[in-house]
Coordinates of C-alpha atoms in Angstrom, one line a residue:
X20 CA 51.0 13.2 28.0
X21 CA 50.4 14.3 24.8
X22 CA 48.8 11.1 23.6
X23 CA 46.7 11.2 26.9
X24 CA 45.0 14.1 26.0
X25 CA 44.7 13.1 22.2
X26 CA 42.7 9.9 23.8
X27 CA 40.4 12.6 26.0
X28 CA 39.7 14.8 23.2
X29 CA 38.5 11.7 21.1
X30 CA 36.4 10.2 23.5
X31 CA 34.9 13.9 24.1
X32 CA 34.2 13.6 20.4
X33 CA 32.4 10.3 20.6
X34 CA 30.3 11.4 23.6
X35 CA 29.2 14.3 21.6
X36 CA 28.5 12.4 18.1
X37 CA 26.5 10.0 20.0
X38 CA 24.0 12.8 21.8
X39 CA 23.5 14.1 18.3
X40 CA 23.1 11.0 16.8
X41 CA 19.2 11.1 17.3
X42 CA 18.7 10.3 21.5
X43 CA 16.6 13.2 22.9
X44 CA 17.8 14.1 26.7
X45 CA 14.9 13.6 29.5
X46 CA 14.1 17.4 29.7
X47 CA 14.1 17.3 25.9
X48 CA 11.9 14.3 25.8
X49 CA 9.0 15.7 27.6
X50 CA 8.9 19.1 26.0
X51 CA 6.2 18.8 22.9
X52 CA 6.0 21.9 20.8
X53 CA 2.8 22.7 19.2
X54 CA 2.2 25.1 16.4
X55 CA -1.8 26.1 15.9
X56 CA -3.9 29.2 14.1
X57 CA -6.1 29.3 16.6
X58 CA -8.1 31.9 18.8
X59 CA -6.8 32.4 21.8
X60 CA -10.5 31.1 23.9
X61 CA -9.4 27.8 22.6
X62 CA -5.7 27.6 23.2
X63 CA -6.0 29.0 26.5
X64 CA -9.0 25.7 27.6
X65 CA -5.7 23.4 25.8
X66 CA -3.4 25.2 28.0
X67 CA -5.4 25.0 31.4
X68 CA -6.5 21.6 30.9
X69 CA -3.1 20.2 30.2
X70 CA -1.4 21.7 32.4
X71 CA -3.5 19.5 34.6
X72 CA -3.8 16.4 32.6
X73 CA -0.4 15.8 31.8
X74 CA 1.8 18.1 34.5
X75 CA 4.9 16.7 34.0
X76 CA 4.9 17.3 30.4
X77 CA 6.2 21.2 29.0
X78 CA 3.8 21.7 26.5
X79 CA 4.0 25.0 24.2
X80 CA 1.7 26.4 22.1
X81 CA 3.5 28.6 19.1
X82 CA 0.9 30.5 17.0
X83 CA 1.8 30.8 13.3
X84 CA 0.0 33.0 10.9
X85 CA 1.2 30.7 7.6
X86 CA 1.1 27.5 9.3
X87 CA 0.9 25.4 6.1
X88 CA 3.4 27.4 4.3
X89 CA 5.4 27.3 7.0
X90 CA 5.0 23.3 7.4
X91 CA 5.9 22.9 3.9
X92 CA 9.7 24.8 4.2
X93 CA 10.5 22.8 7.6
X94 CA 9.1 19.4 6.8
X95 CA 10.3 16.9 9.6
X96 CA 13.7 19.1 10.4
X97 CA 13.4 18.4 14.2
X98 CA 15.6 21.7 14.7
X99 CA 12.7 23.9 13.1
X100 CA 9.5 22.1 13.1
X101 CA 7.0 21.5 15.4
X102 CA 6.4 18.0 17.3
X103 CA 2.9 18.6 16.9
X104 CA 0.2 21.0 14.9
X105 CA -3.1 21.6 15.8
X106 CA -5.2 22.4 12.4
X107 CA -8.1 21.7 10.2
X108 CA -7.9 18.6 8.8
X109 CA -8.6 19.2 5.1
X110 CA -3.9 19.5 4.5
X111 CA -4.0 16.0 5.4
X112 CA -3.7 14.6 2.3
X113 CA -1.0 17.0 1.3
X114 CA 1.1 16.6 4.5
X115 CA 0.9 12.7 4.4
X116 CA 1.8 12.7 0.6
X117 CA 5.2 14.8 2.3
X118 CA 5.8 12.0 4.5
X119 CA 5.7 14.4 7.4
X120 CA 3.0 12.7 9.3
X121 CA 3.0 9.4 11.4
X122 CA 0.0 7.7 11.5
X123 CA -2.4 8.8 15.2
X124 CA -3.7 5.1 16.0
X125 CA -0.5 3.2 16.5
X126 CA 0.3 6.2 19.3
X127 CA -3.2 6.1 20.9
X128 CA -4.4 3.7 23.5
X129 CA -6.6 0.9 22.8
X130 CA -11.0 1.9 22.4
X131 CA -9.6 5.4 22.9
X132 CA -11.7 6.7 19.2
X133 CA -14.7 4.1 20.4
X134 CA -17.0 7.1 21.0
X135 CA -15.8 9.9 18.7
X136 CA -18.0 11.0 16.2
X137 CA -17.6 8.6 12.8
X138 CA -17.9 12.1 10.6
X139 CA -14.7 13.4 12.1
X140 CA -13.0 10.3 11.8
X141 CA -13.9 10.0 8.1
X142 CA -12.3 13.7 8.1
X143 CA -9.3 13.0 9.3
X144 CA -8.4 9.6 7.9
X145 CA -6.3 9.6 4.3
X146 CA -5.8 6.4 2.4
X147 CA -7.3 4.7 4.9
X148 CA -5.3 5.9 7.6
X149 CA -6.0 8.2 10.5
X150 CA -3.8 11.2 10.3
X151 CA -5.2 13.5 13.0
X152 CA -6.9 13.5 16.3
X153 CA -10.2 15.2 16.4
X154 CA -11.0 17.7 19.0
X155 CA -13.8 19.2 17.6
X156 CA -15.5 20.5 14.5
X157 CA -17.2 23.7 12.9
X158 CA -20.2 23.4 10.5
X159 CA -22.5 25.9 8.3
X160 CA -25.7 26.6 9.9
X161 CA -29.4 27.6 9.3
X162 CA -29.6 30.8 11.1
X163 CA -32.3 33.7 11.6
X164 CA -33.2 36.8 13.0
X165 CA -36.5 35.8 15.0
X166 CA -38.0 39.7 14.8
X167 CA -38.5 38.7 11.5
X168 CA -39.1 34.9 10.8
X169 CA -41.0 33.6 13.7
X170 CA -40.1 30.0 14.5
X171 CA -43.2 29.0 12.9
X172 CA -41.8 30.3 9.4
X173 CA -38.8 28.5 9.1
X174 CA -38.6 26.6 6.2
X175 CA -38.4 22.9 6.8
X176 CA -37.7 23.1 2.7
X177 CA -36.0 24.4 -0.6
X178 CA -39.5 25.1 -1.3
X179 CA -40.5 26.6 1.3
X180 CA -37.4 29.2 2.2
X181 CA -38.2 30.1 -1.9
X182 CA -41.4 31.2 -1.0
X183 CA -40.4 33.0 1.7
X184 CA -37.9 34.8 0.0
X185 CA -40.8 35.5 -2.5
X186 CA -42.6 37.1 -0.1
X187 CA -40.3 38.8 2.0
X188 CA -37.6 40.1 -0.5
X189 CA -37.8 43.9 -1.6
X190 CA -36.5 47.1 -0.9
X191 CA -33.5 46.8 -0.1
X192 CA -34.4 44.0 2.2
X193 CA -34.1 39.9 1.5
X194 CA -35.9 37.1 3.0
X195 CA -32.7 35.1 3.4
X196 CA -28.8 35.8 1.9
X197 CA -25.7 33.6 1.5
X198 CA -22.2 33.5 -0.4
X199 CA -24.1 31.6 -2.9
X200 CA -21.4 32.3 -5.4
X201 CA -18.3 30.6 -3.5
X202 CA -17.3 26.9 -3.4
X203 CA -17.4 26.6 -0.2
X204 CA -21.0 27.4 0.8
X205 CA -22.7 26.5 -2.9
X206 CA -21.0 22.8 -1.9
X207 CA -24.5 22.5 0.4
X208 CA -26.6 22.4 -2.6
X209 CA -24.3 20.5 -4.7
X210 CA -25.1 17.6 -2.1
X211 CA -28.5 18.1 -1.2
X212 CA -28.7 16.8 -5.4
X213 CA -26.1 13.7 -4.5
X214 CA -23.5 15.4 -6.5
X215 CA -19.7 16.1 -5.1
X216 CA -17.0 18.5 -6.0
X217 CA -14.6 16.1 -5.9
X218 CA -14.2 12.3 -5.0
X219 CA -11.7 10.1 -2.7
X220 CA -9.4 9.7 -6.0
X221 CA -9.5 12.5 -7.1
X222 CA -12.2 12.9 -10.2
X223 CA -13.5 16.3 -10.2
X224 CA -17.7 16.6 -10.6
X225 CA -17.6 11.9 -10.4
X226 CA -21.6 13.0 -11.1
X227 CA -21.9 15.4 -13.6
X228 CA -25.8 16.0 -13.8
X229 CA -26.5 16.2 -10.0
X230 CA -24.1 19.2 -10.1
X231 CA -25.6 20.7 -13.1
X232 CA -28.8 20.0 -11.8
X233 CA -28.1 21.6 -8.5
X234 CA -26.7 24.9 -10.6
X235 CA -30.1 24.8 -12.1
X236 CA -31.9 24.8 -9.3
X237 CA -29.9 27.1 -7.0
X238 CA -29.7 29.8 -9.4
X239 CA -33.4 31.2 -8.8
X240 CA -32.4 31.7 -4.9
X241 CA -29.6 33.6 -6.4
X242 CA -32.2 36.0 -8.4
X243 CA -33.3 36.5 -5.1
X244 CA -30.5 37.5 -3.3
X245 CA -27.9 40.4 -4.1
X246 CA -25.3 40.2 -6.8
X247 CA -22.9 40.7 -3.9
X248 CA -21.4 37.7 -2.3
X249 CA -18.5 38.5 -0.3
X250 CA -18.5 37.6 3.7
X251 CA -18.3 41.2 4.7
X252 CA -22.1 41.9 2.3
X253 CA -24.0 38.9 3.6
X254 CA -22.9 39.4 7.2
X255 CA -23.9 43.2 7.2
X256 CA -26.8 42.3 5.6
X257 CA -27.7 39.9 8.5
X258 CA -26.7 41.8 11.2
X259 CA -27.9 45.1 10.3
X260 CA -31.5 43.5 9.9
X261 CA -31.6 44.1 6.4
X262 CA -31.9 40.0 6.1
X263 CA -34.4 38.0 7.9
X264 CA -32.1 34.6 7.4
X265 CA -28.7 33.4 5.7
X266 CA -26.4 30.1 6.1
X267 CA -23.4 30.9 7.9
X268 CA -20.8 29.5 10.8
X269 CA -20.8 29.2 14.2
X270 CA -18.1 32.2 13.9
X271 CA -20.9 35.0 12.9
X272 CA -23.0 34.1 16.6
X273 CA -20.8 35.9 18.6
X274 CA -21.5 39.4 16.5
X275 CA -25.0 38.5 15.5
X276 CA -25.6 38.4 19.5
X277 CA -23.7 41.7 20.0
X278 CA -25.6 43.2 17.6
X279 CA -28.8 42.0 19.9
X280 CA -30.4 39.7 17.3
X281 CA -32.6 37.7 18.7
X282 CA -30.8 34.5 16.8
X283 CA -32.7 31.2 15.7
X284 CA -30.6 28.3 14.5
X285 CA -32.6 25.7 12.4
X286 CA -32.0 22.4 10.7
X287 CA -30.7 22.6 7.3
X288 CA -33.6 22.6 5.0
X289 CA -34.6 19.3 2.6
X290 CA -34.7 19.8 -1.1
X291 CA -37.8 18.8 -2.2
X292 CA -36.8 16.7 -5.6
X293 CA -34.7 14.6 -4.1
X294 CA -35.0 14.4 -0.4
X295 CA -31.8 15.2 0.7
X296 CA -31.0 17.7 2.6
X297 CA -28.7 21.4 2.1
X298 CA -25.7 19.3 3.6
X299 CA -22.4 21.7 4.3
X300 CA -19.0 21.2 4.2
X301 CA -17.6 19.9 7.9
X302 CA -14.2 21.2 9.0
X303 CA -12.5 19.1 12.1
X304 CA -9.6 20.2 14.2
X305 CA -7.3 18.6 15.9
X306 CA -3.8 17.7 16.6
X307 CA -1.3 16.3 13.8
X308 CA 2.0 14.3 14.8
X309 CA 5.1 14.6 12.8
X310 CA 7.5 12.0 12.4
X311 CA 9.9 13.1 13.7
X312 CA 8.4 13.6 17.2
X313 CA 6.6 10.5 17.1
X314 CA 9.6 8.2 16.6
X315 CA 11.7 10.5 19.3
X316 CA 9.4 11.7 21.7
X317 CA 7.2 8.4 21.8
X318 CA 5.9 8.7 25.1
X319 CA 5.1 12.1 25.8
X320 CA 3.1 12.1 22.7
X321 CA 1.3 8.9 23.7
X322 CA 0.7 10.8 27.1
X323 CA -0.4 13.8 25.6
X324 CA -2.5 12.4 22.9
X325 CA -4.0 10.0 25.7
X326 CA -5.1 13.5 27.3
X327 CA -6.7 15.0 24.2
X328 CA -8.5 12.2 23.5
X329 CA -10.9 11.9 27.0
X330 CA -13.9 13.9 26.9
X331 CA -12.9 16.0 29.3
X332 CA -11.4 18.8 27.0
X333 CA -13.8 18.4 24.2
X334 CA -16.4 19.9 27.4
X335 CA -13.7 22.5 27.8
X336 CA -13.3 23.2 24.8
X337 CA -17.4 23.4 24.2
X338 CA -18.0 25.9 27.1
X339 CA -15.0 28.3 26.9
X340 CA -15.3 28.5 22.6
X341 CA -18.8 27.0 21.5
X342 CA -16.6 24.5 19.9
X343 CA -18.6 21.2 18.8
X344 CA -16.8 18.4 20.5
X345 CA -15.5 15.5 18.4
X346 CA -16.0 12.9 21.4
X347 CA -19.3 12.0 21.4
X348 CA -18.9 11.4 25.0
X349 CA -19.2 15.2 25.5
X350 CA -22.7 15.8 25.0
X351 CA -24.0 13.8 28.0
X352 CA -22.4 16.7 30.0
X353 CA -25.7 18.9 31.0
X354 CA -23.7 22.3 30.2
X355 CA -22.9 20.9 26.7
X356 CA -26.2 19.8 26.2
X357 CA -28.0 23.0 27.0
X358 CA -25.9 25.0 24.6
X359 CA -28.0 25.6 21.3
X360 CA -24.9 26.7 19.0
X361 CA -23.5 23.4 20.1
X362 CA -26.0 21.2 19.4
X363 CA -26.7 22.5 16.3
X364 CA -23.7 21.3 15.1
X365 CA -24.1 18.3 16.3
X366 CA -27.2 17.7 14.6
X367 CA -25.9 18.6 11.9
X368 CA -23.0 16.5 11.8
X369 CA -25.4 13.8 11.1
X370 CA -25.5 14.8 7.4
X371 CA -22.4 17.6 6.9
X372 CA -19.5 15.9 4.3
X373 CA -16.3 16.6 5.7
X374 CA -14.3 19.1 3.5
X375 CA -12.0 16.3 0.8
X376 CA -8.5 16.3 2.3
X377 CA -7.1 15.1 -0.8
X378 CA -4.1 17.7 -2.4
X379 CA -6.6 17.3 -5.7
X380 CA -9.3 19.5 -4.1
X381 CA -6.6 23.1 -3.6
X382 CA -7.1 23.7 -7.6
X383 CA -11.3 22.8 -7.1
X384 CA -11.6 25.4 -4.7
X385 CA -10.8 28.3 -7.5
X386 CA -12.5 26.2 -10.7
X387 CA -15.9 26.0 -8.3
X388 CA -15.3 29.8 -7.9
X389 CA -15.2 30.4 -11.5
X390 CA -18.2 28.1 -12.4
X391 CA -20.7 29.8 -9.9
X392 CA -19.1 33.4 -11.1
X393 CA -19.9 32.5 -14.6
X394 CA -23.1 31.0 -14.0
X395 CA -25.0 33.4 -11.3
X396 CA -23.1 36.4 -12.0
X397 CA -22.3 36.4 -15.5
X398 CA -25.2 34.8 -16.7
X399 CA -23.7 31.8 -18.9
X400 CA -25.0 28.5 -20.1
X401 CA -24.9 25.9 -17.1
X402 CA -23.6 22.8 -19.4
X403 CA -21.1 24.6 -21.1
X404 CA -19.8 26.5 -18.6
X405 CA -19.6 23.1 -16.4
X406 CA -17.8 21.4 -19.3
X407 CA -15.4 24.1 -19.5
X408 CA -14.9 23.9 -15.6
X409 CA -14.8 20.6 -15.8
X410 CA -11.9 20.2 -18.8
X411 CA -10.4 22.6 -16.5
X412 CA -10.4 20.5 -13.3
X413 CA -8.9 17.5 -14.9
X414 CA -6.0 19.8 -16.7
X415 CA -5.1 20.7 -13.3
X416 CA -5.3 18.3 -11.7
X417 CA -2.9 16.3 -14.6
X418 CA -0.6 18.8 -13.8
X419 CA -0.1 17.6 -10.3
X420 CA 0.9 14.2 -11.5

């Protein structure tokens, strides 16, 4: 009797080893957890629409206020991490150098990116492989307040919005405002001279005098602007009335319309010496597959990501958030179509640069900082204060070797 039971207990033991030993029950197998940062217009369209998509699958959406951070401390533990994240694309690079990502097109049906937008699939794609699924993007825009530019006056160039601001700046009003002393909006200029931040291996400023120039250049809007460049100025500034025009995201509309502005989006205006035009920094969002969910939840992510990727919920999406679908697909919709904000963005998808997703560009964020507070605020030489942000850059940089 007593070796019976001994020969129970150890075949309990193997049945036990071998559901732990990396098999994921059927209930288990169709629920995909997703972590996001998002608003809840936009998680609520996910929700409804896949709840109808893809019934049979429990998906959850987990909000996290650290979602990177909180990435980086559970890696590909499948007992705390996520299956999936829905986030900007610019952590790519620094959650595929983790090996927490699995690559998206092995897990996606065939033609299923045929009609996404090439920007965002440049954004999401490190070392030539696609990390993400796109499901829409955001973009900086021309906007104004048409009490006091008429669509007539808005600047089709550099030249042009300087004159403007000429002639409409002065007690205590301005002709048009920005955060022309952070990165992330002075990148615009930076481009419209051919320059970069940053390149695909990493080099920090690959053309030195099309940034310089663009510094140059940019820094007699500046004069014209105030000394103040934090989100919270620039937006009062606009909102109150106190600015006829700024560069800002599709995130101000909502309180530039409560505020009863009578708002004008415009195309990005063309520098004059060279051509090109102000072109902004993209950001795409979409969904991110770890590992370990890919290799043991394989076909509930196929059959969710086969959901995310139809057209359908990039309409959703468009109409519940004024999000700027990634599937291309979505703007033959009428109700897409019709929605300025929306098409905005879209138009100017033809010339934004996606924000670098390699880890090299999380130090170039505060050096591009320090170069435009040393330069427009401080007053400093433009070539030695580049050279010192430069020397800077590549120390850094080094570092993370």
């Amino acid at each position: 009797m007593k070796r019976f039971f001994i020969l129970i207990l150890c075949f309990a033991m193997l049945l036990s080893l071998t559901a732990c030993g990396g098999k994921t029950d059927s209930a288990d197998a169709n629920k995909l957890v997703i972590w996001h940062d998002k608003e809840d217009a936009v998680i609520t369209a996910l929700s409804d629409y896949l709840a109808q998509a893809v019934p049979n699958l429990d998906v959850q959406f987990e909000k996290k206020t650290s979602l990177t951070d909180s990435l980086k401390l559970v890696g590909n533990d499948p007992s705390a991490a996520p299956d999936l994240f829905l986030f900007a694309h610019d952590k790519i690079g620094v959650f595929a150098e983790m090996g927490i990502l699995a690559p998206v097109e092995p897990l996606l049906e065939e033609g299923a990116l045929d009609n996404f937008l090439p920007m965002t699939l440049q954004a999401a794609t490190y070392k030539d492989t696609l990390y993400q699924l796109p499901l829409y993007f955001e973009t900086l825009l021309f906007m104004y307040n048409r009490r006091y530019m008429q669509d007539d006056e808005v600047p089709a160039t550099t030249e042009a919005l300087y004159a403007y601001m000429e002639n409409n700046t002065g007690r205590g009003r301005y002709g048009f405002v920005e955060q022309h002393s952070t990165a992330y909006y002075s990148a615009a200029w930076i481009h419209g001279f051919g320059g970069s931040i940053i390149d695909s291996s990493g080099t920090p400023f690959p053309d030195a005098q099309a940034v310089q120039d663009a510094l140059a250049y940019h820094l007699k809007f500046v004069k014209l602007m105030p000394g103040e460049t934090e989100y919270n100025t620039v937006n009062t500034l606009f909102l109150e009335g106190k600015a006829d025009a700024t560069i800002g995201g599709p995130w101000m509309v909502p309180s530039a319309r409560e505020a009863g502005i009578d708002l004008g989006i415009a195309p990005m205006p063309t520098v004059d010496e060279t051509g090109l035009a102000l072109a902004p920094y993209s950001g795409v969002q979409g969904v991110h597959v770890l590992k370990a969910a890919a290799e043991r939840k394989t076909a509930a992510v196929k059959q969710l990501l086969a959901a995310l990727a139809k057209p359908e919920i990039g309409t959703s999406l468009a109409l519940a958030s004024g999000c700027a679908p990634a599937n291309g697909s979505c703007y033959d919709d009428a109700r897409v179509a019709e929605d300025a904000l929306v098409q905005a963005m879209r138009q100017t998808a033809e010339i934004a640069v996606p924000m670098p997703n390699i880890p090299e560009m999380d130090v170039m964020w505060t050096v591009v900082s320090s170069l435009l507070t040393d330069v427009n605020l401080s007053g400093k030489d433009i070539p030695s204060s580049f050279q010192s942000a430069k020397e800077q850059a590549e120390s850094l940089i080094a570092g993370m070797k």
